[in-house]
Short mmCIF file of C-alpha atoms in Angstrom, two decimals:
data_model
loop_
_atom_site.label_atom_id
_atom_site.label_comp_id
_atom_site.label_asym_id
_atom_site.label_seq_id
_atom_site.Cartn_x
_atom_site.Cartn_y
_atom_site.Cartn_z
CA MET N 1 -0.02 0.03 0.12
CA VAL N 2 1.17 3.48 -0.92
CA ALA N 3 -0.40 6.52 0.67
CA GLY N 4 0.24 10.38 0.64
CA ARG N 5 -0.77 13.21 -1.44
CA PHE N 6 -0.83 12.44 -5.26
CA ASN N 7 -3.02 11.89 -8.32
CA THR N 8 -1.54 8.93 -10.11
CA LEU N 9 0.69 5.96 -9.35
CA GLY N 10 2.58 4.24 -12.14
CA GLY N 11 0.40 5.95 -14.73
CA MET N 12 -2.86 4.84 -13.16
CA SER N 13 -5.42 6.91 -11.37
CA ALA N 14 -4.74 6.81 -7.71
CA PRO N 15 -6.09 9.56 -5.59
CA SER N 16 -3.59 9.63 -2.64
CA LEU N 17 -3.77 5.82 -2.27
CA GLY N 18 -2.69 2.83 -4.38
CA ARG N 19 -1.61 -0.78 -4.10
CA LEU N 20 1.54 -2.32 -5.64
CA LEU N 21 2.00 -5.81 -6.73
CA ALA N 22 5.13 -7.81 -5.64
CA SER N 23 6.75 -6.67 -8.91
CA GLY N 24 6.16 -3.14 -8.14
CA ALA N 25 3.65 -2.49 -10.80
CA PRO N 26 0.25 -0.90 -9.75
CA ASP N 27 -2.50 -3.31 -8.90
CA PRO N 28 -5.55 -2.69 -11.27
CA ALA N 29 -7.81 -4.65 -8.87
CA PHE N 30 -7.62 -1.95 -6.27
CA VAL N 31 -9.57 1.14 -7.08
CA PRO N 32 -9.87 3.50 -4.06
CA ALA N 33 -13.14 5.13 -3.70
CA LEU N 34 -11.64 8.51 -3.34
CA PHE N 35 -12.56 11.59 -5.43
CA ALA N 36 -9.86 12.22 -8.12
CA SER N 37 -9.73 15.87 -9.30
CA PRO N 38 -8.72 16.30 -12.86
CA THR N 39 -6.78 19.46 -12.09
CA PHE N 40 -5.34 18.88 -8.60
CA ASN N 41 -5.51 16.42 -5.74
CA VAL N 42 -7.95 17.29 -3.03
CA ASN N 43 -7.15 14.26 -0.85
CA SER N 44 -4.30 13.85 1.60
CA VAL N 45 -3.81 10.60 3.39
CA SER N 46 -1.62 11.14 6.45
CA ALA N 47 -1.74 7.75 8.20
CA ILE N 48 -2.67 4.24 6.97
CA ALA N 49 -3.39 0.91 8.73
CA LEU N 50 -3.72 -2.35 6.92
CA GLN N 51 -5.93 -4.77 8.90
CA PRO N 52 -5.71 -8.54 9.09
CA ASN N 53 -8.83 -8.94 6.89
CA GLY N 54 -7.46 -6.72 4.05
CA THR N 55 -9.43 -3.59 4.79
CA VAL N 56 -7.53 -0.37 4.85
CA VAL N 57 -8.10 2.33 7.46
CA LEU N 58 -7.16 5.90 6.46
CA ALA N 59 -6.62 9.11 8.35
CA GLY N 60 -6.27 12.58 6.85
CA GLY N 61 -8.44 14.74 4.66
CA MET N 62 -10.39 12.67 2.10
CA GLN N 63 -13.52 12.98 -0.04
CA LEU N 64 -15.24 9.86 -1.34
CA SER N 65 -15.79 9.54 -5.07
CA SER N 66 -19.56 9.42 -4.33
CA GLY N 67 -19.32 12.90 -3.09
CA GLY N 68 -20.31 14.31 0.40
CA ALA N 69 -18.20 16.18 2.88
CA PHE N 70 -14.57 15.69 3.61
CA GLN N 71 -13.83 12.92 6.07
CA ARG N 72 -10.97 12.62 8.54
CA PHE N 73 -11.38 8.89 9.15
CA LEU N 74 -12.69 6.06 6.85
CA ARG N 75 -12.06 2.54 5.91
CA LEU N 76 -11.96 0.98 2.55
CA LEU N 77 -12.60 -2.72 1.53
CA PRO N 78 -9.78 -4.89 0.09
CA ASN N 79 -10.90 -3.80 -3.44
CA GLY N 80 -10.87 -0.13 -2.53
CA ALA N 81 -14.67 0.29 -2.06
CA SER N 82 -15.89 2.35 0.91
CA ASP N 83 -16.66 0.11 3.91
CA THR N 84 -19.97 1.46 5.28
CA SER N 85 -19.83 -0.94 8.19
CA PHE N 86 -17.09 1.01 9.85
CA GLN N 87 -18.63 3.44 12.33
CA PRO N 88 -16.06 5.26 14.39
CA PRO N 89 -17.03 7.60 17.08
CA ALA N 90 -18.21 11.08 15.70
CA GLY N 91 -15.73 13.77 16.15
CA LEU N 92 -12.73 11.40 16.57
CA VAL N 93 -9.79 12.92 14.48
CA PRO N 94 -6.98 10.39 14.28
CA VAL N 95 -3.38 11.26 13.57
CA ALA N 96 -1.81 7.84 14.22
CA LEU N 97 -3.20 4.40 13.45
CA LEU N 98 -2.13 0.90 14.46
CA ALA N 99 -3.89 -2.24 13.32
CA GLU N 100 -3.85 -5.21 15.75
CA PRO N 101 -3.96 -8.90 15.07
CA SER N 102 -7.36 -9.20 16.60
CA GLY N 103 -8.80 -6.75 14.12
CA SER N 104 -9.03 -3.91 16.57
CA LEU N 105 -7.44 -0.63 15.78
CA VAL N 106 -5.53 1.66 18.17
CA VAL N 107 -5.96 5.36 17.35
CA GLY N 108 -3.88 8.29 18.53
CA SER N 109 -5.22 11.84 18.43
CA THR N 110 -4.42 15.30 19.68
CA ASP N 111 -7.87 16.08 21.08
CA LEU N 112 -7.16 16.89 24.80
CA SER N 113 -10.85 16.60 25.57
CA GLN N 114 -10.64 12.85 25.48
CA PRO N 115 -8.12 10.04 25.88
CA VAL N 116 -5.27 10.68 23.30
CA VAL N 117 -4.87 6.95 22.76
CA GLN N 118 -8.00 4.84 22.15
CA ARG N 119 -8.83 1.35 20.88
CA LEU N 120 -11.68 0.71 18.47
CA LEU N 121 -13.32 -2.63 17.97
CA PRO N 122 -13.43 -4.08 14.37
CA ASN N 123 -16.64 -2.35 13.75
CA GLY N 124 -15.36 1.08 14.84
CA ASN N 125 -17.03 1.29 18.11
CA LEU N 126 -14.92 2.31 21.21
CA ASP N 127 -13.38 -0.56 23.19
CA ALA N 128 -14.68 0.04 26.73
CA SER N 129 -11.94 -2.37 28.14
CA PHE N 130 -9.21 0.13 26.91
CA VAL N 131 -8.73 3.06 29.21
CA GLY N 132 -6.24 5.29 27.33
CA PRO N 133 -4.17 7.99 28.93
CA ALA N 134 -4.97 11.78 29.05
CA GLY N 135 -2.78 14.27 27.36
CA PRO N 136 -1.12 17.21 28.97
CA ALA N 137 -2.81 20.37 30.19
CA ALA N 138 -4.29 22.58 27.39
CA GLY N 139 -1.68 24.86 25.83
CA GLN N 140 1.24 22.50 26.30
CA PRO N 141 3.03 21.31 23.15
CA PHE N 142 1.57 17.90 22.21
CA SER N 143 1.44 15.59 19.25
CA ILE N 144 1.26 11.78 18.88
CA ASN N 145 3.07 11.00 15.58
CA GLY N 146 2.85 7.15 15.68
CA LEU N 147 2.22 3.87 17.54
CA SER N 148 4.01 0.62 17.71
CA ARG N 149 2.97 -2.76 19.32
CA TYR N 150 5.11 -5.03 21.30
CA PRO N 151 4.80 -8.75 20.65
CA ASP N 152 3.06 -9.17 24.02
CA GLY N 153 0.45 -6.45 23.26
CA ARG N 154 1.94 -3.49 25.02
CA LEU N 155 2.01 -0.32 22.98
CA LEU N 156 4.50 2.48 22.21
CA ALA N 157 3.33 5.98 21.70
CA PHE N 158 5.68 8.61 20.23
CA GLY N 159 5.64 12.20 19.22
CA ASN N 160 6.22 15.49 20.81
CA PHE N 161 5.33 15.73 24.39
CA THR N 162 6.89 16.06 27.97
CA GLY N 163 4.50 13.60 29.57
CA LEU N 164 1.50 11.28 29.05
CA GLY N 165 -1.24 10.25 31.52
CA GLY N 166 0.40 12.04 34.31
CA LEU N 167 3.91 10.43 33.85
CA THR N 168 6.84 12.75 32.87
CA THR N 169 8.39 11.15 29.90
CA ARG N 170 10.00 12.93 26.90
CA SER N 171 8.26 12.19 23.44
CA VAL N 172 8.09 8.28 24.05
CA ALA N 173 5.87 6.54 26.40
CA ARG N 174 4.82 2.76 26.84
CA LEU N 175 1.35 1.70 27.51
CA SER N 176 -0.09 -1.58 28.86
CA SER N 177 -2.32 -3.63 26.57
CA THR N 178 -5.24 -1.99 28.33
CA GLY N 179 -4.07 1.53 27.85
CA ALA N 180 -2.38 2.45 31.18
CA VAL N 181 0.84 4.35 31.06
CA ASP N 182 3.80 2.14 32.14
CA PRO N 183 5.79 3.84 34.96
CA ALA N 184 8.60 1.40 34.46
CA PHE N 185 9.38 2.99 31.07
CA VAL N 186 10.68 6.66 31.26
CA SER N 187 12.23 8.05 28.09
CA GLY N 188 15.94 9.02 28.31
CA LEU N 189 15.60 11.70 25.57
CA SER N 190 16.84 14.81 27.27
CA ALA N 191 16.82 17.69 24.76
CA THR N 192 14.30 20.60 25.22
CA ASN N 193 12.74 20.03 21.73
CA VAL N 194 12.34 16.40 20.64
CA THR N 195 9.94 15.36 17.89
CA VAL N 196 9.99 11.63 17.27
CA LEU N 197 8.61 10.80 13.98
CA ALA N 198 9.43 7.08 13.72
CA ALA N 199 10.22 4.14 16.05
CA ALA N 200 11.21 0.57 15.71
CA LEU N 201 11.10 -2.08 18.38
CA GLN N 202 14.13 -4.35 18.31
CA PRO N 203 13.93 -7.93 19.11
CA ASN N 204 16.14 -7.41 22.21
CA GLY N 205 13.61 -4.94 23.68
CA ARG N 206 15.49 -1.77 22.76
CA VAL N 207 13.67 1.06 21.03
CA LEU N 208 15.15 2.87 18.01
CA VAL N 209 13.73 6.40 17.58
CA GLY N 210 14.17 8.94 14.78
CA GLY N 211 12.96 12.33 14.00
CA ALA N 212 14.15 15.96 14.61
CA PHE N 213 15.93 16.56 17.91
CA SER N 214 19.29 17.79 19.28
CA GLY N 215 21.35 17.58 22.49
CA VAL N 216 19.93 14.04 23.17
CA GLY N 217 22.26 11.80 25.11
CA ILE N 218 25.61 12.03 23.33
CA GLY N 219 24.40 14.62 20.77
CA SER N 220 22.44 12.82 18.17
CA GLN N 221 20.48 15.07 15.92
CA SER N 222 18.05 12.63 14.40
CA LEU N 223 18.55 9.07 15.59
CA ALA N 224 18.80 7.64 19.04
CA ARG N 225 18.16 4.35 20.87
CA LEU N 226 16.59 3.60 24.19
CA LEU N 227 17.11 0.67 26.52
CA PRO N 228 14.13 -1.53 27.24
CA ASP N 229 13.24 0.67 30.27
CA GLY N 230 13.54 3.85 28.34
CA ARG N 231 17.03 5.02 29.38
CA TYR N 232 19.34 6.35 26.77
CA ASP N 233 21.42 3.60 24.98
CA PHE N 234 24.87 4.98 24.59
CA SER N 235 26.05 1.92 22.53
CA LEU N 236 24.43 3.40 19.46
CA ASP N 237 27.16 5.69 18.03
CA GLY N 238 25.70 9.09 17.74
CA SER N 239 28.30 10.20 15.29
CA LEU N 240 27.07 7.84 12.64
CA THR N 241 23.53 9.27 12.48
CA PRO N 242 22.04 11.27 9.63
CA ASN N 243 22.53 14.96 9.32
CA SER N 244 18.88 15.84 9.15
CA THR N 245 15.33 14.55 9.81
CA VAL N 246 14.55 10.79 10.05
CA PHE N 247 11.02 9.95 8.92
CA ALA N 248 11.01 6.07 8.80
CA LEU N 249 12.77 3.11 10.50
CA ALA N 250 12.71 -0.57 9.99
CA VAL N 251 14.48 -3.54 11.49
CA GLN N 252 15.38 -6.14 8.91
CA PRO N 253 15.35 -9.97 9.70
CA ASP N 254 19.11 -10.00 9.83
CA GLY N 255 19.22 -7.24 12.52
CA ARG N 256 20.32 -4.39 10.19
CA LEU N 257 18.54 -1.05 10.36
CA LEU N 258 16.94 0.82 7.54
CA VAL N 259 16.78 4.57 8.03
CA GLY N 260 14.85 6.88 5.68
CA GLY N 261 14.36 10.64 5.76
CA GLN N 262 15.35 13.99 4.57
CA PHE N 263 19.12 13.81 4.86
CA SER N 264 22.18 13.84 2.67
CA GLU N 265 24.95 12.52 4.85
CA VAL N 266 25.54 9.94 7.51
CA GLY N 267 28.42 10.36 9.85
CA ALA N 268 31.30 12.52 8.89
CA GLY N 269 30.66 13.59 5.40
CA VAL N 270 29.57 10.24 4.08
CA ALA N 271 27.01 10.82 1.38
CA HIS N 272 23.67 8.90 1.74
CA LEU N 273 20.71 10.52 0.11
CA ALA N 274 17.47 9.83 2.06
CA LEU N 275 18.08 6.16 2.70
CA VAL N 276 20.83 4.24 4.58
CA ARG N 277 21.25 0.83 6.05
CA LEU N 278 23.21 0.54 9.37
CA ARG N 279 24.77 -2.59 10.88
CA ASP N 280 24.20 -3.18 14.56
CA ALA N 281 25.48 -5.92 16.78
CA ASN N 282 22.93 -5.05 19.56
CA VAL N 283 19.60 -5.87 17.55
CA LEU N 284 19.03 -9.70 17.75
CA ARG N 285 18.12 -11.42 20.84
CA ALA N 286 20.91 -13.72 21.80
CA THR N 287 20.08 -17.34 22.71
CA ALA N 288 20.71 -18.04 26.39
CA GLY N 289 20.20 -20.69 28.99
CA ALA N 290 20.66 -24.37 29.18
CA ASN N 291 19.40 -24.93 25.58
CA ALA N 292 21.76 -22.60 23.92
CA PRO N 293 24.25 -24.22 21.44
CA ARG N 294 27.61 -24.75 23.14
CA THR N 295 29.93 -22.05 21.74
CA ASP N 296 33.36 -21.34 23.14
CA ALA N 297 35.91 -18.66 22.24
CA TRP N 298 39.41 -18.43 23.46
CA PRO N 299 41.88 -16.97 24.46
CA VAL N 300 40.18 -14.03 26.10
CA PRO N 301 41.77 -11.65 25.82
CA ALA N 302 43.02 -12.58 22.36
CA HIS N 303 46.07 -11.29 20.62
CA ASP N 304 46.71 -12.57 17.20
CA GLN N 305 44.36 -15.59 16.79
CA LEU N 306 40.80 -16.14 18.12
CA HIS N 307 39.73 -19.78 18.21
CA LEU N 308 36.24 -21.00 18.20
CA ARG N 309 34.56 -24.24 19.22
CA LEU N 310 31.01 -24.49 17.67
CA ASP N 311 28.08 -26.82 18.38
CA ALA N 312 27.95 -28.88 15.15
CA THR N 313 24.61 -30.55 16.36
CA ALA N 314 22.99 -27.11 16.10
CA ARG N 315 24.22 -26.71 12.45
CA PRO N 316 26.22 -23.50 12.53
CA GLU N 317 25.82 -21.25 9.48
CA ARG N 318 27.56 -18.05 9.94
CA VAL N 319 30.20 -16.29 12.16
CA GLU N 320 30.52 -12.53 12.46
CA LEU N 321 32.59 -10.21 14.47
CA TYR N 322 31.38 -6.68 15.27
CA ASP N 323 33.37 -3.72 16.64
CA ALA N 324 32.07 -1.46 19.44
CA LEU N 325 30.22 0.74 16.81
CA GLY N 326 28.39 -2.24 15.43
CA ARG N 327 30.34 -2.57 12.34
CA CYS N 328 31.01 -5.99 10.98
CA VAL N 329 34.69 -6.36 10.86
CA LEU N 330 35.01 -10.18 10.10
CA THR N 331 32.60 -12.64 8.59
CA ARG N 332 32.71 -16.19 7.51
CA SER N 333 30.08 -18.73 6.32
CA VAL N 334 30.59 -22.11 7.77
CA SER N 335 29.20 -25.59 6.87
CA SER N 336 26.73 -27.21 9.22
CA ALA N 337 29.39 -29.81 10.26
CA THR N 338 31.98 -27.26 11.34
CA SER N 339 32.98 -27.61 14.99
CA GLN N 340 36.33 -25.64 15.10
CA LEU N 341 37.80 -22.63 13.32
CA SER N 342 40.06 -19.60 13.87
CA PHE N 343 40.10 -15.94 13.04
CA ASP N 344 43.23 -13.87 12.34
CA MET N 345 42.78 -10.64 14.50
CA THR N 346 46.31 -9.09 13.80
CA ALA N 347 44.72 -6.49 11.59
CA LEU N 348 42.10 -5.35 14.09
CA PRO N 349 42.68 -2.60 16.52
CA VAL N 350 42.71 -3.46 20.27
CA GLY N 351 39.33 -3.15 21.92
CA VAL N 352 36.06 -4.98 22.70
CA TYR N 353 34.18 -6.95 20.05
CA ASN N 354 30.94 -8.79 19.82
CA LEU N 355 31.07 -12.39 18.22
CA ARG N 356 27.77 -13.43 16.75
CA VAL N 357 27.26 -17.11 15.71
CA GLN N 358 24.00 -18.01 13.71
CA TYR N 359 22.94 -21.58 14.11
CA ALA N 360 20.24 -23.19 11.95
CA THR N 361 18.45 -24.88 14.86
CA GLY N 362 19.82 -22.99 17.87
CA GLY N 363 19.28 -19.42 17.01
CA THR N 364 21.96 -16.70 17.59
CA VAL N 365 24.59 -16.84 20.25
CA MET N 366 26.62 -13.78 21.29
CA ARG N 367 30.03 -13.79 22.93
CA ARG N 368 32.12 -10.81 24.16
CA VAL N 369 35.64 -10.86 22.79
CA VAL N 370 38.61 -8.57 23.87
CA ARG N 371 41.70 -8.09 21.73
CA GLU N 372 44.81 -6.73 23.44
#
């Protein structure tokens, strides 16, 4: 799904909304029931949520092709037709949408006269079991720019605020699955002006945030990371962040980070226009406990050679070594029967490294390695 403010998509009429096939070509089977002006686009879709049954919920300013007044909130069927069964509360103006696996919809708004985060049932009615937080006092800067969902049903709300539901927390807050603000999570973003426009939940519980801010933690201007309890994560190197606003974030299956926005450089003068991928050794959840594949590394500290003993029964696939900035400095694919191998570390600077071993049946195992 592609949404925004446009008239056509791939040469086809698409008033602010279109669907692409896997090949990237426009899908002719999806015809959005939005008014298409022959001279200019009157629609603007600012938020979109794709529900499990294929329906598409839209927020913004939109007029149906059948006419009528502009609407801030509507839902389309999988073929693009208007879904008249969706009856959200009158007056609710959403700015952030999050579709849940159950078919419910979490909505963020800036209307301080009601809870600023609410949950709707699949038919659009309010979910009475969800008691969302109140916003700040009237006159205080406040916006909710997005919502994310933890695997266990907890929610993350982010935007521009100094508190939510009576809890002081800068621009990021965590809610329980029933809408209560979680006092165990307090954002470590410390600048006086922080607008978080995107957030990505990493498998290890850390929260990557992007937007427009300065003076946060170690001086990042557009990208930062929080520990699972909200504290600032100093292991994400602030000197490698984009030089301007970040609008979108994604964590890839291999743990790498996709960052999109309005920037021209990443780090010290390295040109990257609008999109960059970052390596990070602290993304994936490491396997631990008695069931973890047996993985040994020696000597520690290492000097010239690092020796590994792998668990062949768990079928090792790949071995990687990351430096303290999350950059992969050594990598080797291994056969599933490999039980021992060695790395030459003579060309590496002294310091602390993270060893990552990916097993086919045992997940990922991490080891801390020191070179002297």
